[in-house]
Amino acid sequence: MLAIRLIERKRDGGRIEPGEWRALLGAYVAGHVPEYQMAAFLMAAYLRGLDRDETAALTESMLRSGASLDLHGISAPRIDKHSTGGVGDKVSLVLAPLAAAVGIVVPMVSGRGLGHTGGTLDKLDAIPGFRSDLTLAQARAQLERIGCVLLGQSGEIAPVDRKLYALRDATATVESIPLIAASIMSKKLAEGLTGLVLDVKRGSGSFLQTLERGIELSQTMIALGAAHQCPVVALVTAMDRPLGRACGNALETEEAIHALRGEGPPDLMEVTYALAAEMMMLGALAPDRASARERLAGAIASGAAAEKFKEIIEAQGGNPAVVDDPALMPQAEAIELCRASRRGFVAQIEPRAVGRGIIALGGGRTTMEDTLDPGVGFVITAKPGDWVEAGEAIASVFARDEAGLRAGAAALREAIRIGDEAEPPLPLISHRVTQHGVAEVYDGV
Amino acid sequence: MLAIRLIERKRDGGRIEPGEWRALLGAYVAGHVPEYQMAAFLMAAYLRGLDRDETAALTESMLRSGASLDLHGISAPRIDKHSTGGVGDKVSLVLAPLAAAVGIVVPMVSGRGLGHTGGTLDKLDAIPGFRSDLTLAQARAQLERIGCVLLGQSGEIAPVDRKLYALRDATATVESIPLIAASIMSKKLAEGLTGLVLDVKRGSGSFLQTLERGIELSQTMIALGAAHQCPVVALVTAMDRPLGRACGNALETEEAIHALRGEGPPDLMEVTYALAAEMMMLGALAPDRASARERLAGAIASGAAAEKFKEIIEAQGGNPAVVDDPALMPQAEAIELCRASRRGFVAQIEPRAVGRGIIALGGGRTTMEDTLDPGVGFVITAKPGDWVEAGEAIASVFARDEAGLRAGAAALREAIRIGDEAEPPLPLISHRVTQHGVAEVYDGV
């Protein structure tokens, strides 16, 4: 009877009190509230919204539903990054070792890809032997020892979130800012963080397509963090084109390794440095962006960041030699260049079309049960705004076989538009959101 | 994938096309759309609404999901009545035999009570041996022979409605005008009607508490009927107090028998005559209300209406002798008078409190699995506006035992308020709604 009263109240635009959130989620996890009642509640919540207090109470209830990484014995700043997801977004793989190399403790819990966006865990799976399914006790020990762990969401952390997320996915109730914010923050707060940096993607390939929704999500998460002594800073970055050049699991891990060795593409480096600088400033490890950036560039130049990635891989059962020889990762059987069909400006590289291409190649998921071919994908060397001649190589397709090459080439033809005029792409980094407000910060400047 | 696309569209306020309604309901009935997806869809439909075309397509899909009573071989007008439900509403038991006695064919499908309102089938169950679970073939044969059948909703008629209604009941999505209208009309149209009269209850004890919502429901059903050559007329009647005096299953059937014998309470007779007159006018069996009423009063005075009820009872396996001797129905063991606690005007008799009292006595349901004690209930002789002296008898409680008497008396004390001033109750019959518009028709005049 509790559930139906709460459905009615939310349906009519009323508020759910903190004790009621606890009771509802507790009964749901225990199986006493059936999925269909929770589905009706979620749709009412999606359409009627949750206010700040309700979002906080929901987050708190989800956080308390599971175990936390107890890191209070670690005195170093404990800071993680979360991205709303995109195509070619391998920032985590560069950022986590880099931040750990400059003294930040990084307990990073990541997910798998679904739909057009990739997932960090899938990229890590391309490293032979790598395991992300550690227990919280193992993760804690690794953090104490080497300062970074790259973890999957286990049943230990916020178990109600896993159940709720699957239901939201099946009932068209995913894209609700309060529900998204509560889902992310309940997991992040369980990491015992002293700070969190958010990478809010913007543009056609992103989850939240308008700037306003991205800023709303940032502000909601900043408020949730503030209530738990976990300051949150968000950067709004471009996802109207893929980030970097590689798209596909092993290809992206390889690009991340290049980046850690100082050979990353400029846009990937720019976003990684900007996010890492925010982490350092949150952790009081740098007084300002310029000095943070200097130390970060130094950690790459000295090899410390790449070395840290090797340590992480080794600690988690993987073969650290991939950092020196990425060819140890699964390779595609068939490779083909994709050439410009005409001369002109690269007007658009549509991330969703690229993401669909990866799925077509067998490297992405449409359901959580799909198994992936890690070696397939694209390396797109052209960037929006580039001038290209007809027949010029603009990308490569990495596929399992001939049919894959054809499907990949077709996807690229759909994704890459060449025109007579160069339309200005979105600024790579456009806004910085903190608890003090929103500032425009074009391209990290 | 169909379901999630339709959930998304309705969530965002879009329209569902006729073929999509058919596909969605077909997949739902076949078990290919899980309950949780339909629950999310229903909540989106509740909050976003359905337009007239969508409501028509939904009704059509529900109607086509099952069998219909094929009555096209019957040349007499085939007209039914539907009430939105209330406390003490035994109109169907009087109206069906009365209308049949004046030449209307009445294929009446009724339901069971849930919550504070009673159900016609529960009242009929008080008649020893009476069976409402006929097949459609049996119902058709009975209609051809005696012109009236009192039927429960079988799995044959609109099966998707049964499944959907149970889900709506569990997900707080019942009170949506388009969903209510489609549910009622899909069943009524399956009866093969040439006309339908609606009794839309208004006031604190009714399902739709505002006049505006009652008129909206009427107009929605009028439009649905018009699309199927089934003209619909609605009367708005008062449910700010119980109708008649008896509340409780056997007690109400007894009162209905008294009404058929010419000894009914004035308010019950007034509503019954008004609805029956509409049925006669819809069936072209009377030119106007006055002549309809004359024939109806004649059918009661001559005994024809009571005789028709005996025929119906006998045809459906019941003991027709109850019409001459209602004491053959289950009787309460314990009876006690309830007296006015002070002198003054009867200011209010709250129907919901009376309904809750019947549930407390064991004569009503809170879940569809509850079994009922048919003999219990109330006879409330006082009416709002009456002047009463302290200690004057105003009602009787009929219970199973002493504890029941106490619970019933407590419910009546909560339901009946005596004050210094008489507040005017709602007019018994206030509005008449047809496809030509809404007219005020206070108290049947």
PDB file of C-alpha atoms in Angstrom, chain B residues 336-421:
ATOM      1  CA  GLU B 336     -29.219  -2.337  16.266  1.00  0.00           C
ATOM      2  CA  LEU B 337     -30.789   1.068  15.895  1.00  0.00           C
ATOM      3  CA  CYS B 338     -28.531   4.073  15.617  1.00  0.00           C
ATOM      4  CA  ARG B 339     -29.919   7.223  17.248  1.00  0.00           C
ATOM      5  CA  ALA B 340     -29.212  10.935  16.799  1.00  0.00           C
ATOM      6  CA  SER B 341     -26.642  12.121  19.342  1.00  0.00           C
ATOM      7  CA  ARG B 342     -28.200  15.630  19.437  1.00  0.00           C
ATOM      8  CA  ARG B 343     -31.108  17.603  18.010  1.00  0.00           C
ATOM      9  CA  GLY B 344     -30.576  19.511  14.811  1.00  0.00           C
ATOM     10  CA  PHE B 345     -30.499  19.185  11.060  1.00  0.00           C
ATOM     11  CA  VAL B 346     -28.892  16.211   9.349  1.00  0.00           C
ATOM     12  CA  ALA B 347     -26.075  18.221   7.766  1.00  0.00           C
ATOM     13  CA  GLN B 348     -24.237  15.418   5.978  1.00  0.00           C
ATOM     14  CA  ILE B 349     -24.275  11.663   5.308  1.00  0.00           C
ATOM     15  CA  GLU B 350     -20.796  11.054   3.877  1.00  0.00           C
ATOM     16  CA  PRO B 351     -20.984   8.185   1.336  1.00  0.00           C
ATOM     17  CA  ARG B 352     -17.300   7.250   1.570  1.00  0.00           C
ATOM     18  CA  ALA B 353     -17.578   6.855   5.350  1.00  0.00           C
ATOM     19  CA  VAL B 354     -20.687   4.681   4.868  1.00  0.00           C
ATOM     20  CA  GLY B 355     -18.772   2.618   2.272  1.00  0.00           C
ATOM     21  CA  ARG B 356     -15.855   2.199   4.673  1.00  0.00           C
ATOM     22  CA  GLY B 357     -18.397   1.095   7.302  1.00  0.00           C
ATOM     23  CA  ILE B 358     -19.656  -1.668   4.979  1.00  0.00           C
ATOM     24  CA  ILE B 359     -16.063  -2.841   4.505  1.00  0.00           C
ATOM     25  CA  ALA B 360     -15.600  -2.795   8.301  1.00  0.00           C
ATOM     26  CA  LEU B 361     -18.728  -4.971   8.644  1.00  0.00           C
ATOM     27  CA  GLY B 362     -17.328  -7.516   6.149  1.00  0.00           C
ATOM     28  CA  GLY B 363     -19.688  -6.552   3.314  1.00  0.00           C
ATOM     29  CA  GLY B 364     -17.174  -4.782   1.039  1.00  0.00           C
ATOM     30  CA  ARG B 365     -13.826  -5.424  -0.568  1.00  0.00           C
ATOM     31  CA  THR B 366     -10.396  -3.880  -0.274  1.00  0.00           C
ATOM     32  CA  THR B 367      -8.881  -6.467  -2.647  1.00  0.00           C
ATOM     33  CA  MET B 368     -10.579  -8.526  -5.365  1.00  0.00           C
ATOM     34  CA  GLU B 369      -9.813 -11.680  -3.345  1.00  0.00           C
ATOM     35  CA  ASP B 370     -11.945 -10.661  -0.321  1.00  0.00           C
ATOM     36  CA  THR B 371     -15.091 -12.744   0.261  1.00  0.00           C
ATOM     37  CA  LEU B 372     -18.173 -10.859   1.381  1.00  0.00           C
ATOM     38  CA  ASP B 373     -20.787 -11.285   4.068  1.00  0.00           C
ATOM     39  CA  PRO B 374     -23.904 -10.420   2.009  1.00  0.00           C
ATOM     40  CA  GLY B 375     -26.252  -9.789   4.938  1.00  0.00           C
ATOM     41  CA  VAL B 376     -24.458  -6.877   6.605  1.00  0.00           C
ATOM     42  CA  GLY B 377     -24.873  -3.148   6.047  1.00  0.00           C
ATOM     43  CA  PHE B 378     -26.943  -0.144   6.983  1.00  0.00           C
ATOM     44  CA  VAL B 379     -30.423   1.185   6.465  1.00  0.00           C
ATOM     45  CA  ILE B 380     -30.192   4.930   6.864  1.00  0.00           C
ATOM     46  CA  THR B 381     -33.644   6.420   7.172  1.00  0.00           C
ATOM     47  CA  ALA B 382     -32.577  10.028   7.771  1.00  0.00           C
ATOM     48  CA  LYS B 383     -31.751  12.230   4.771  1.00  0.00           C
ATOM     49  CA  PRO B 384     -29.654  15.400   4.589  1.00  0.00           C
ATOM     50  CA  GLY B 385     -31.864  18.367   5.522  1.00  0.00           C
ATOM     51  CA  ASP B 386     -34.101  16.354   7.905  1.00  0.00           C
ATOM     52  CA  TRP B 387     -34.713  17.790  11.387  1.00  0.00           C
ATOM     53  CA  VAL B 388     -34.064  15.181  14.106  1.00  0.00           C
ATOM     54  CA  GLU B 389     -34.471  15.166  17.889  1.00  0.00           C
ATOM     55  CA  ALA B 390     -31.763  13.811  20.200  1.00  0.00           C
ATOM     56  CA  GLY B 391     -32.235  10.050  20.588  1.00  0.00           C
ATOM     57  CA  GLU B 392     -34.396   9.721  17.486  1.00  0.00           C
ATOM     58  CA  ALA B 393     -33.709   6.615  15.389  1.00  0.00           C
ATOM     59  CA  ILE B 394     -31.901   7.649  12.197  1.00  0.00           C
ATOM     60  CA  ALA B 395     -30.432   4.343  10.945  1.00  0.00           C
ATOM     61  CA  SER B 396     -30.000   0.613  11.637  1.00  0.00           C
ATOM     62  CA  VAL B 397     -26.800  -1.399  11.656  1.00  0.00           C
ATOM     63  CA  PHE B 398     -26.929  -4.996  10.332  1.00  0.00           C
ATOM     64  CA  ALA B 399     -23.919  -7.014  11.476  1.00  0.00           C
ATOM     65  CA  ARG B 400     -22.522 -10.491  11.997  1.00  0.00           C
ATOM     66  CA  ASP B 401     -21.956 -10.042  15.732  1.00  0.00           C
ATOM     67  CA  GLU B 402     -21.564  -7.596  18.600  1.00  0.00           C
ATOM     68  CA  ALA B 403     -18.148  -6.431  17.387  1.00  0.00           C
ATOM     69  CA  GLY B 404     -19.689  -5.706  13.982  1.00  0.00           C
ATOM     70  CA  LEU B 405     -22.460  -3.659  15.611  1.00  0.00           C
ATOM     71  CA  ARG B 406     -19.848  -1.544  17.379  1.00  0.00           C
ATOM     72  CA  ALA B 407     -17.776  -1.066  14.207  1.00  0.00           C
ATOM     73  CA  GLY B 408     -20.896  -0.218  12.191  1.00  0.00           C
ATOM     74  CA  ALA B 409     -22.162   2.271  14.787  1.00  0.00           C
ATOM     75  CA  ALA B 410     -18.742   3.936  14.862  1.00  0.00           C
ATOM     76  CA  ALA B 411     -18.746   4.231  11.062  1.00  0.00           C
ATOM     77  CA  LEU B 412     -22.213   5.800  11.096  1.00  0.00           C
ATOM     78  CA  ARG B 413     -21.164   8.303  13.778  1.00  0.00           C
ATOM     79  CA  GLU B 414     -18.325   9.320  11.471  1.00  0.00           C
ATOM     80  CA  ALA B 415     -20.570   9.413   8.396  1.00  0.00           C
ATOM     81  CA  ILE B 416     -23.630  11.258   9.738  1.00  0.00           C
ATOM     82  CA  ARG B 417     -23.127  14.833  10.904  1.00  0.00           C
ATOM     83  CA  ILE B 418     -25.918  16.676  12.703  1.00  0.00           C
ATOM     84  CA  GLY B 419     -25.605  20.481  12.857  1.00  0.00           C
ATOM     85  CA  ASP B 420     -27.487  23.661  13.599  1.00  0.00           C
ATOM     86  CA  GLU B 421     -28.071  24.445   9.975  1.00  0.00           C
TER      87      GLU B 421
END
